[in-house]
Coordinates of C-alpha atoms in Angstrom, one line a residue:
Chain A
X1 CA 7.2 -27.7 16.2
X2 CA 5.5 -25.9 19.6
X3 CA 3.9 -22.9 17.9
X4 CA 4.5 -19.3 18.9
X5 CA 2.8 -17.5 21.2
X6 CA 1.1 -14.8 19.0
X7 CA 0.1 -12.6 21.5
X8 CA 4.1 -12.0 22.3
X9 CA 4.7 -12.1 18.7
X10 CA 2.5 -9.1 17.8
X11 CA 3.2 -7.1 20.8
X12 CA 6.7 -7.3 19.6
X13 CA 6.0 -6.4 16.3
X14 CA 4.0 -3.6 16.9
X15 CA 6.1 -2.2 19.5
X16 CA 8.7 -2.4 16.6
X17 CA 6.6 -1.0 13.9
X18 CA 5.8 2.0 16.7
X19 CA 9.7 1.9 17.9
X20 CA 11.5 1.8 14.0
X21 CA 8.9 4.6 12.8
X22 CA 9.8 6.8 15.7
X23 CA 13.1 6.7 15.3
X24 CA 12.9 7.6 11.3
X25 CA 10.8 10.5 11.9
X26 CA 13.1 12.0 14.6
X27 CA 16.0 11.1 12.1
X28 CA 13.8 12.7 9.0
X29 CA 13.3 15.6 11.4
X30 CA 17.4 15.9 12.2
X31 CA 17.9 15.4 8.0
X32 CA 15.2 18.4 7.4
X33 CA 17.3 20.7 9.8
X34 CA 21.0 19.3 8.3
X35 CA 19.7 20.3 4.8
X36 CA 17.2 23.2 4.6
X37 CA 15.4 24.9 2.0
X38 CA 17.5 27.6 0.8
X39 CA 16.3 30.7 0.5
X40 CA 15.7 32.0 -3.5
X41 CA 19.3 32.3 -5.3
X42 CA 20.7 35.7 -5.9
X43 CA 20.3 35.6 -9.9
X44 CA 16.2 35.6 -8.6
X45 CA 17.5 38.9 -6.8
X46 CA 19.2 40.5 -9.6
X47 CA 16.5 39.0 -12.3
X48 CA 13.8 41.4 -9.9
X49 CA 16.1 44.2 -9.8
X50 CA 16.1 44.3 -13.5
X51 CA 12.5 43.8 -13.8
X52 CA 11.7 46.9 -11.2
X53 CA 14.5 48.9 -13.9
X54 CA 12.2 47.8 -16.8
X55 CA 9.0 48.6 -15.4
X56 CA 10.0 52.3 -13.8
X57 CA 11.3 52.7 -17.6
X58 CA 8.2 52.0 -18.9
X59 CA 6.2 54.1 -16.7
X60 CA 8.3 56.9 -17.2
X61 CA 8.6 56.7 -21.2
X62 CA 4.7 56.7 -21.0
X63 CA 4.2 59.2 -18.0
X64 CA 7.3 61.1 -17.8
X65 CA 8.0 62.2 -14.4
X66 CA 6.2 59.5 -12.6
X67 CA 7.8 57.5 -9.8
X68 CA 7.1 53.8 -9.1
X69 CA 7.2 53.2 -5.8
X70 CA 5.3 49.2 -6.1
X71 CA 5.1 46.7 -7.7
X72 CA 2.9 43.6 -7.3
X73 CA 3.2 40.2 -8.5
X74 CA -0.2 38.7 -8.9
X75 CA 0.2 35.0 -10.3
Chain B
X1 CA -16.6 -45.1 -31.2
X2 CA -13.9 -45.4 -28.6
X3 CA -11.7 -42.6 -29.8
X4 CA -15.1 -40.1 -29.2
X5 CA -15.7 -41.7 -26.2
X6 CA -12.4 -41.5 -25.0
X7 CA -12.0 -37.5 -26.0
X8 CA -15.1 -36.8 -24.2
X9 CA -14.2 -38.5 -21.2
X10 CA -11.0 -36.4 -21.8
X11 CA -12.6 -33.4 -22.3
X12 CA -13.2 -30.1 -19.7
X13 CA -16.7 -30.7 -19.9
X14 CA -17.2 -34.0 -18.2
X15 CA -14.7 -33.4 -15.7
X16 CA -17.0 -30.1 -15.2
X17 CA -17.9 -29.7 -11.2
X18 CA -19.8 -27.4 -9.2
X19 CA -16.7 -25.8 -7.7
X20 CA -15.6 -24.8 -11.3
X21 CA -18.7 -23.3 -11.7
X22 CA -18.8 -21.4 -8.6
X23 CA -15.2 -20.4 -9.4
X24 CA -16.6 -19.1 -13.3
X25 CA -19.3 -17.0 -11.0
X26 CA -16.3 -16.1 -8.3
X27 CA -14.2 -14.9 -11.1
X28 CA -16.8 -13.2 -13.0
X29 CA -17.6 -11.5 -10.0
X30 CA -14.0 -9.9 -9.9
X31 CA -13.8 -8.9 -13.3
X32 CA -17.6 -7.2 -13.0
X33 CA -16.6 -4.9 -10.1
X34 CA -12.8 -4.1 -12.2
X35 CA -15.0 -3.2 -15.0
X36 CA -18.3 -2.0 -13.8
X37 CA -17.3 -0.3 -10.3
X38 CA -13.5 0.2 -11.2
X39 CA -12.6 -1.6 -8.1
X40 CA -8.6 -1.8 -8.8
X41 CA -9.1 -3.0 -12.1
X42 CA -5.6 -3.6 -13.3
X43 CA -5.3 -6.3 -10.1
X44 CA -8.7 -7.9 -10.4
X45 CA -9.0 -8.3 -13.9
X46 CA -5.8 -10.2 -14.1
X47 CA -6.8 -12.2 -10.5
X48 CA -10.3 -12.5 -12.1
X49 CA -8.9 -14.3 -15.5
X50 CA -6.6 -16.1 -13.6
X51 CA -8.8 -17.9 -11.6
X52 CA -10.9 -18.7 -14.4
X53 CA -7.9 -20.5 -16.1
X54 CA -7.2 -22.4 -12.9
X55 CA -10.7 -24.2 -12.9
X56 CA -11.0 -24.9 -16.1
X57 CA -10.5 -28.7 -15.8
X58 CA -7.7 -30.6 -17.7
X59 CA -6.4 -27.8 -18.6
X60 CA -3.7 -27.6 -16.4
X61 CA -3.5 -23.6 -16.1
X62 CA -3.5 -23.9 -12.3
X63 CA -0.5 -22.8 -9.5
X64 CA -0.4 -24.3 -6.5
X65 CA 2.8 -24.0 -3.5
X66 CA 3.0 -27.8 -3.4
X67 CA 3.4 -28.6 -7.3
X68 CA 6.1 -30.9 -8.1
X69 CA 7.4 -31.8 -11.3
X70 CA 8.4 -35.3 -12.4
X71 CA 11.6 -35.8 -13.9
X72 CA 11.2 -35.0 -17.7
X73 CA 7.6 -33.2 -17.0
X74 CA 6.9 -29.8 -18.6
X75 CA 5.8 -27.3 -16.0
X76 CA 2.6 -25.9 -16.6
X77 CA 2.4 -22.2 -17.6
X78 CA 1.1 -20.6 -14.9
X79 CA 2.8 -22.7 -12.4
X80 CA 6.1 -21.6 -14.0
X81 CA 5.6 -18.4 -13.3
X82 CA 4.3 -19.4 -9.8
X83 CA 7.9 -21.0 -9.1
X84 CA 9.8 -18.4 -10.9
X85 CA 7.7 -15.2 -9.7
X86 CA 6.0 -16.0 -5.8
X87 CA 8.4 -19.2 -4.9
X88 CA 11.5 -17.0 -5.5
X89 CA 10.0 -14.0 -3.8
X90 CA 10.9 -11.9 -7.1
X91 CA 7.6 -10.4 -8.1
X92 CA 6.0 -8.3 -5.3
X93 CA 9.7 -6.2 -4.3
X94 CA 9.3 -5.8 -8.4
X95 CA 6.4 -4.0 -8.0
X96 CA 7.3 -1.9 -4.8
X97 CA 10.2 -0.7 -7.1
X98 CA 7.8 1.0 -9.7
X99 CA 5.8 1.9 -6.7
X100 CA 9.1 4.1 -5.2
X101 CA 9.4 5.2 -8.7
X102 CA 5.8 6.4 -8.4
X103 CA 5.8 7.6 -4.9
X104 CA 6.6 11.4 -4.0
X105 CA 7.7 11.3 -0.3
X106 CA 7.8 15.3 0.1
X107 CA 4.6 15.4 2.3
X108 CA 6.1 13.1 4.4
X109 CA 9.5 14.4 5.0
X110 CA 8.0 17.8 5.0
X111 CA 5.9 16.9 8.4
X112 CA 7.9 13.8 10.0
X113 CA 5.7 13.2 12.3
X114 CA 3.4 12.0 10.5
X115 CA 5.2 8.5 10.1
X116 CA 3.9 7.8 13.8
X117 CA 0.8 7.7 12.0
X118 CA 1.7 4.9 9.3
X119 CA 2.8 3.4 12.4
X120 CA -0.2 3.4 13.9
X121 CA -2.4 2.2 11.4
X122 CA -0.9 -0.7 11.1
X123 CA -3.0 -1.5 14.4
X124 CA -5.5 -3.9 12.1
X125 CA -2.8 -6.3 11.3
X126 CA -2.8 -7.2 14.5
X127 CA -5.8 -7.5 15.9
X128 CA -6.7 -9.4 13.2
X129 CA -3.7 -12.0 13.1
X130 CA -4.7 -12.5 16.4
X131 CA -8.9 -12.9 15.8
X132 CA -7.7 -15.2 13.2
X133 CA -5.3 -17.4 15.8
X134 CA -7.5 -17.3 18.5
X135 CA -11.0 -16.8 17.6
X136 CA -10.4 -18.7 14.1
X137 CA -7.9 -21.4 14.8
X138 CA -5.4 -20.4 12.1
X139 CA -2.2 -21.1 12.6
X140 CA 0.6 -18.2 13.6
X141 CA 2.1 -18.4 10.2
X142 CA -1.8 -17.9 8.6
X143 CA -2.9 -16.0 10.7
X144 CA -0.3 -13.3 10.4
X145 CA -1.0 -13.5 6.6
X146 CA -4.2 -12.8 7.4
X147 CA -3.3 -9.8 9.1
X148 CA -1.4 -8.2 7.0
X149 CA -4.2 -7.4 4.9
X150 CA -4.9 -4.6 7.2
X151 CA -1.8 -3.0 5.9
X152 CA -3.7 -2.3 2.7
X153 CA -0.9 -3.2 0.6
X154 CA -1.0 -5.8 -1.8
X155 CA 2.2 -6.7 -3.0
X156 CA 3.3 -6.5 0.9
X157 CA 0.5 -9.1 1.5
X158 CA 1.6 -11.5 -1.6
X159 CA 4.9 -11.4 -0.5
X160 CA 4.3 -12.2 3.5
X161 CA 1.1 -15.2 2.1
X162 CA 4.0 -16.7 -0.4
X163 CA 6.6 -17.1 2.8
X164 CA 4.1 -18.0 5.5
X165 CA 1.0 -19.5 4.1
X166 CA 1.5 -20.1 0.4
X167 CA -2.1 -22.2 0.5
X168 CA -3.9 -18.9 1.4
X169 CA -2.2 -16.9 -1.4
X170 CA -5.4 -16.0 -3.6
X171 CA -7.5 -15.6 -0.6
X172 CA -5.9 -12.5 0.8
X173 CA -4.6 -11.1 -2.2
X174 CA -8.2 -11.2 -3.1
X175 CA -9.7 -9.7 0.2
X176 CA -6.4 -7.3 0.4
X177 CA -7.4 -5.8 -3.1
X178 CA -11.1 -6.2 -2.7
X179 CA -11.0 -4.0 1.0
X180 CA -8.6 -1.5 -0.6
X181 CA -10.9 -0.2 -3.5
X182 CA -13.8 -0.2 -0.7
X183 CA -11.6 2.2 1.3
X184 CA -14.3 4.8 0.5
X185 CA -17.2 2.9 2.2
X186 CA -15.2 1.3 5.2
X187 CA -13.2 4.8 6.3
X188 CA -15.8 7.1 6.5
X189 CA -18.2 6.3 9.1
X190 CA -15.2 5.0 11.3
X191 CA -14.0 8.7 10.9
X192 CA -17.3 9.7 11.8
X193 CA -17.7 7.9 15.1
X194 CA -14.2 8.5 16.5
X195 CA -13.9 12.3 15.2
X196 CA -15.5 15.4 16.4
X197 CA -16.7 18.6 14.1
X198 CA -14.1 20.6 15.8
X199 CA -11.1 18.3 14.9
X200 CA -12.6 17.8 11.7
X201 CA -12.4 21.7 11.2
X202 CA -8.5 21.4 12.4
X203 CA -7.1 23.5 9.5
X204 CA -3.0 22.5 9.4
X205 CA -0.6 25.3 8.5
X206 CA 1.4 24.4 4.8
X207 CA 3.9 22.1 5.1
X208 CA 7.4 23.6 5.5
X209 CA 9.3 23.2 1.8
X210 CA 12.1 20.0 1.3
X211 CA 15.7 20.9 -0.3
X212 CA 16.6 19.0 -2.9
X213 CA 19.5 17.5 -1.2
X214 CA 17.1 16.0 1.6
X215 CA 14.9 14.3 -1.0
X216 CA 17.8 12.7 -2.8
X217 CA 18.9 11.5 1.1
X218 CA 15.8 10.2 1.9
X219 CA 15.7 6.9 0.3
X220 CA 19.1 5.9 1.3
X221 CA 18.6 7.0 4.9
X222 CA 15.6 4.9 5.3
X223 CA 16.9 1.7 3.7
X224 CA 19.9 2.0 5.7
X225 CA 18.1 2.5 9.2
X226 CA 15.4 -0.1 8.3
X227 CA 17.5 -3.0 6.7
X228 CA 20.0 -2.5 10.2
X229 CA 16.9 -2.7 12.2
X230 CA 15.0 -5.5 10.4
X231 CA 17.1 -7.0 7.9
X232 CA 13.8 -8.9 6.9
X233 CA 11.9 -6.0 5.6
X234 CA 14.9 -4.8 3.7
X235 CA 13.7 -7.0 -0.2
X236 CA 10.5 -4.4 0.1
X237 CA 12.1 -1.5 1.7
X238 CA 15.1 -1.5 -0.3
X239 CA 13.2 -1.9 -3.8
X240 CA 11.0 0.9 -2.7
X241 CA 13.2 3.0 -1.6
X242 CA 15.7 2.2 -4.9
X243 CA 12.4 3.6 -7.6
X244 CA 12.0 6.3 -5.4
X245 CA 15.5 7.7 -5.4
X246 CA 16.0 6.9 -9.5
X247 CA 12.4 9.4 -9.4
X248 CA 14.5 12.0 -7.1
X249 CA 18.0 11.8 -8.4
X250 CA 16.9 13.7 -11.7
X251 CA 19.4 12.0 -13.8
X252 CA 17.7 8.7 -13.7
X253 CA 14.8 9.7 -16.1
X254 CA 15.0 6.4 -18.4
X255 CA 14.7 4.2 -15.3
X256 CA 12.5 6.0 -13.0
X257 CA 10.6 6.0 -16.2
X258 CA 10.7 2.0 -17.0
X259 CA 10.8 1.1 -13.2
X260 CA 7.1 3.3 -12.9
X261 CA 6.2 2.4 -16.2
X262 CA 6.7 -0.8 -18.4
X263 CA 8.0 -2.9 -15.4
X264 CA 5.5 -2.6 -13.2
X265 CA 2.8 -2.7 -15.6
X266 CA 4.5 -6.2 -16.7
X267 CA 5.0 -7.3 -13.2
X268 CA 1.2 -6.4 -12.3
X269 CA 0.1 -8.4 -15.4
X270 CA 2.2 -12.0 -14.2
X271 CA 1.4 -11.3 -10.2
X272 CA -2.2 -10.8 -10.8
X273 CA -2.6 -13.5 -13.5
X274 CA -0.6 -16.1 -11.2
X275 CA -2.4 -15.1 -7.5
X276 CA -5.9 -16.1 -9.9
X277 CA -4.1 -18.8 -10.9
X278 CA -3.7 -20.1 -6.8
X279 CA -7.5 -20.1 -7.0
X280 CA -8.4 -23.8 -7.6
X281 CA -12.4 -23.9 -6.2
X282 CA -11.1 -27.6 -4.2
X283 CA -9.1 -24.7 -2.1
X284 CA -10.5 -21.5 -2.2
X285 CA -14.4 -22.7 -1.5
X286 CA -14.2 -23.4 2.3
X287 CA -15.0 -21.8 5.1
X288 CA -11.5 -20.8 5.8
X289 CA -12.1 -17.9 2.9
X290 CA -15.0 -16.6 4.1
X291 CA -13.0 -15.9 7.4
X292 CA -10.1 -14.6 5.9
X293 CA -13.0 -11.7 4.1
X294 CA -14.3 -11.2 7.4
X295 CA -11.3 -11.1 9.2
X296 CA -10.3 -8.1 6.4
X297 CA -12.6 -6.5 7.1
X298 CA -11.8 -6.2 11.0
X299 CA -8.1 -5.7 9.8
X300 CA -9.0 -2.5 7.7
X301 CA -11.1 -1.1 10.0
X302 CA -9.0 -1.0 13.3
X303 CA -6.5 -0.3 11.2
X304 CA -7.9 3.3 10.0
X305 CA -9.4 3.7 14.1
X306 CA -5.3 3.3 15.6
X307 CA -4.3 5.7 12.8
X308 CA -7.0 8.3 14.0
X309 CA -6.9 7.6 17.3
X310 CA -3.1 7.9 17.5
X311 CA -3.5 11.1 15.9
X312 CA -6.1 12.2 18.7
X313 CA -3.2 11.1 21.2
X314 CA -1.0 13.3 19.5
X315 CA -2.7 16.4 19.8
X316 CA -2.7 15.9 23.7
X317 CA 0.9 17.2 23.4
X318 CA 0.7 19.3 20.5
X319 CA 0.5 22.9 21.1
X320 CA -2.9 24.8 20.0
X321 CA -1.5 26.0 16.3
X322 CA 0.5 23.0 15.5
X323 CA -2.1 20.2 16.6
X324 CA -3.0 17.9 13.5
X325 CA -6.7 16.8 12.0
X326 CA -7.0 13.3 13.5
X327 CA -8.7 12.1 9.9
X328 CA -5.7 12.3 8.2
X329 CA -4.6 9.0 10.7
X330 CA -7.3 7.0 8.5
X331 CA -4.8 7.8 5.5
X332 CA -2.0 5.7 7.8
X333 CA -3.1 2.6 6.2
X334 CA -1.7 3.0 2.6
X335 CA -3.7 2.5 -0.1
X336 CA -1.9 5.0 -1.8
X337 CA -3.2 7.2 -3.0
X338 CA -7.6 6.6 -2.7
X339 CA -6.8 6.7 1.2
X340 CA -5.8 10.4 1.2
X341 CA -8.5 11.0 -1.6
X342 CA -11.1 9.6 1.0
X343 CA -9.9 11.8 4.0
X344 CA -9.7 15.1 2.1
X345 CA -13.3 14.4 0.9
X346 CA -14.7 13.5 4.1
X347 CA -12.7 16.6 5.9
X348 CA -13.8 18.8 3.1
X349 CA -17.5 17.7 3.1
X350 CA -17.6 17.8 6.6
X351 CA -16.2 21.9 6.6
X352 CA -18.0 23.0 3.2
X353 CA -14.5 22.7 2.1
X354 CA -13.7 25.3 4.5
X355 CA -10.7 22.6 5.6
X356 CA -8.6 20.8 2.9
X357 CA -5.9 18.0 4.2
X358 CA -5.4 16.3 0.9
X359 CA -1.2 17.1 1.0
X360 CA -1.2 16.9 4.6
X361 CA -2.9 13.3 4.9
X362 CA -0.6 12.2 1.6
X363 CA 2.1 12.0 4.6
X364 CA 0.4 9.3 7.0
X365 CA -0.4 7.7 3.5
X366 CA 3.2 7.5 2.1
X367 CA 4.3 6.3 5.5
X368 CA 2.0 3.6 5.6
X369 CA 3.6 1.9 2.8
X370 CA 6.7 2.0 5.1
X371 CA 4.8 0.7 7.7
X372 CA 3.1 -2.2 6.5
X373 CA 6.6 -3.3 4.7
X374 CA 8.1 -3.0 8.6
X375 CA 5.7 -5.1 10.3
X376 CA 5.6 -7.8 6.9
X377 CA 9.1 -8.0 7.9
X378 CA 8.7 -8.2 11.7
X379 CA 6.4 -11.0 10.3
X380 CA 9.3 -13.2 8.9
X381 CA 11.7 -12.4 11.7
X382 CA 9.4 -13.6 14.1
X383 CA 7.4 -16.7 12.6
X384 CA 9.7 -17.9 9.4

């Protein structure tokens, strides 16, 4: 059997590594964009709206009066 | 007086030659750096052991691609699971299945882009098939084999070796698994010469966050597209891609857990036994292995310069705040997951750890896997 030319042989299959790859990244890129990261559910929402309730109700039991106007999160 | 005369002339010990002995020292060898240097133990011990059993004469514990049995002969052990495991092609898509089980492919889908990069470093492969057809004098088939080491992926090399060049089999799954635990000596200094401190210091914004639904899509998108393209890659691809999406589905958990667990630990155990096993010293001491090391070497290390160097070429159209650290490219060659390891220490080192790429350089590494497993395939289309 003649044997291939190699040179043609990995030049194609380079080209087709380079080529395939390309194509699944823009396809990755369109499949990203089709089905985002949503943005935190409602219930998260609500859940923080209680929180800020239960905090300004602890403030005031212990410092009647006083008015929260932040809070901070530190994790 | 006969009979002892007769079981000595029977015996392993006269029929003792120096290649066994070399092979005992070659095999040692492996199993010292598995233990002593941790040098992808649970593949070298095995390969080491294996190739122990294959020299030891008479005792028939060897596995060779051109075994065949007489009518009414038992099939040696080891050769059984040669013909059942490598001949059939069964073993090395088994152990890309617990590798998709294994794999989390979030960094790559999270920056896309970053599969140009697997792409890329899969320059070594070809270099090398070609140093190793015309420099060499391998054939096509061998020297592609050959090549493939560059991908840094060793069931992707057994698989291509069993098609193309069964005779070469322990030979570059030797050098393949030798090169990828010395991925922290060969990548550094090539990331030295081809980077500078500034794109060292690149410091890449977080990668944006995946749905859920993407992640889950993911494996079947890429199976489909790459088995249409290049049905040959699709036994690798499609195993890979099959773990990964029992790992992403969430209601899979008993598989994933088997597929990245007890299968591939089982699979690793005959694969590595059986390539020691292809390790006869009457084969593997020639000159043609001490090429196929060299030619490794060459594979691994154009392999990590395309995958930087590509990532250099990128940044020429990138604007300012999106451009990408060109060390993460050296990740492109798989070696999942020491290759990422290795560029967020250098990076790191290099910025007194001002600059820390480790997630972002998981992406080039992840996609390497795909790579590698597309041009194996290309491979086959083009030479079987």
């Amino acid at each position: 059997m003649e044997e291939p030319n190699l040179f043609l042989v990995c030049l194609n299959a380079f080209a087709a590594v380079l080529g395939l790859l390309w194509v699944l990244a823009l396809a990755l890129r369109g499949l990203i964009e089709l089905f985002p990261e949503k943005p935190p559910a409602p219930t998260e929402a609500a859940a923080d709206a209680a929180l800020a309730v239960a905090i300004a109700s602890a403030a005031n039991a212990v410092v009647p009066g006083a008015r929260v106007t932040r809070i901070e999160e530190i994790r | 007086m006969d009979t002892l005369l007769e079981l000595i002339a029977q015996s392993g010990f006269h029929n003792l030659g120096w290649r066994n002995l070399v092979m005992f020292f070659v095999a040692g060898l492996l199993v010292y750096l598995a233990v002593k240097k941790n040098y992808e133990p649970l593949l070298l011990i095995p390969i080491g052991f294996g190739a122990m059993l294959a020299n030891l004469p008479a005792a028939m514990l060897d596995a060779s691609s051109g075994y065949h049995a007489e009518p009414g002969q038992t099939v040696p052990l080891l050769q059984l699971i040669y013909n059942m495991g490598i001949k059939t092609q069964l073993l090395p898509p088994v152990i890309f299945l617990g590798v998709g089980a294994l794999t989390d492919f979030r960094p790559l889908l999270s920056r896309p882009v970053t599969l140009m990069l697997g792409a890329a470093a899969q320059l070594g492969i070809f270099v090398a098939a070609l140093g190793a057809f015309y420099l060499f004098g391998f054939t096509a088939e061998e020297a592609a084999s050959i090549g493939i080491i560059g991908g840094a992926d060793g069931p992707t090399s057994i698989y291509l070796t069993a098609i193309l060049a069964p005779h070469l089999l322990g030979a570059v799954a030797v050098a393949a698994y030798s090169y990828m635990a010395l991925v922290p000596v060969i990548q550094p200094p090539i990331m030295r010469l081809l980077t500078t401190d500034a794109e060292r210091a690149i410091n890449m914004p977080q990668a944006r966050p995946v749905s859920q639904t993407a992640v889950i899509i993911f494996p079947i998108f890429i199976t489909v597209l790459t088995a249409l393209a290049i049905p040959s890659s699709a036994p690798l691809i499609g195993m890979l891609m099959f773990g990964n999406l029992l790992r992403e589905s969430g209601v899979t958990d008993r598989l994933s857990k088997t597929a990245g667990g007890a299968l591939i630990n089982i699979v690793t155990i005959f694969l590595g036994l059986v390539v020691g096993s292809t390790m006869q010293g009457d084969t593997f001491l020639s000159p043609q292995t001490l090429f196929i090391l060299i030619l490794g070497a060459v594979a691994f290390a154009f392999s990590t310069a395309g995958g930087v160097l590509f990532a250099k070429l990128l940044n020429l159209f990138l604007p300012e705040g999106k451009r990408i650290n060109p060390c993460i490219g050296a990740a492109g060659v798989s070696a999942v997951p020491m290759s990422a390891r290795v560029v967020q220490k250098f990076v790191s080192d290099h910025t007194e750890g001002r600059v820390n790429p480790l997630m972002a350089a998981m992406g080039p590494n992840v996609a390497g896997v795909i790579g590698s497993a597309v041009a194996a395939g290309m491979f086959l289309a083009l030479l079987r």
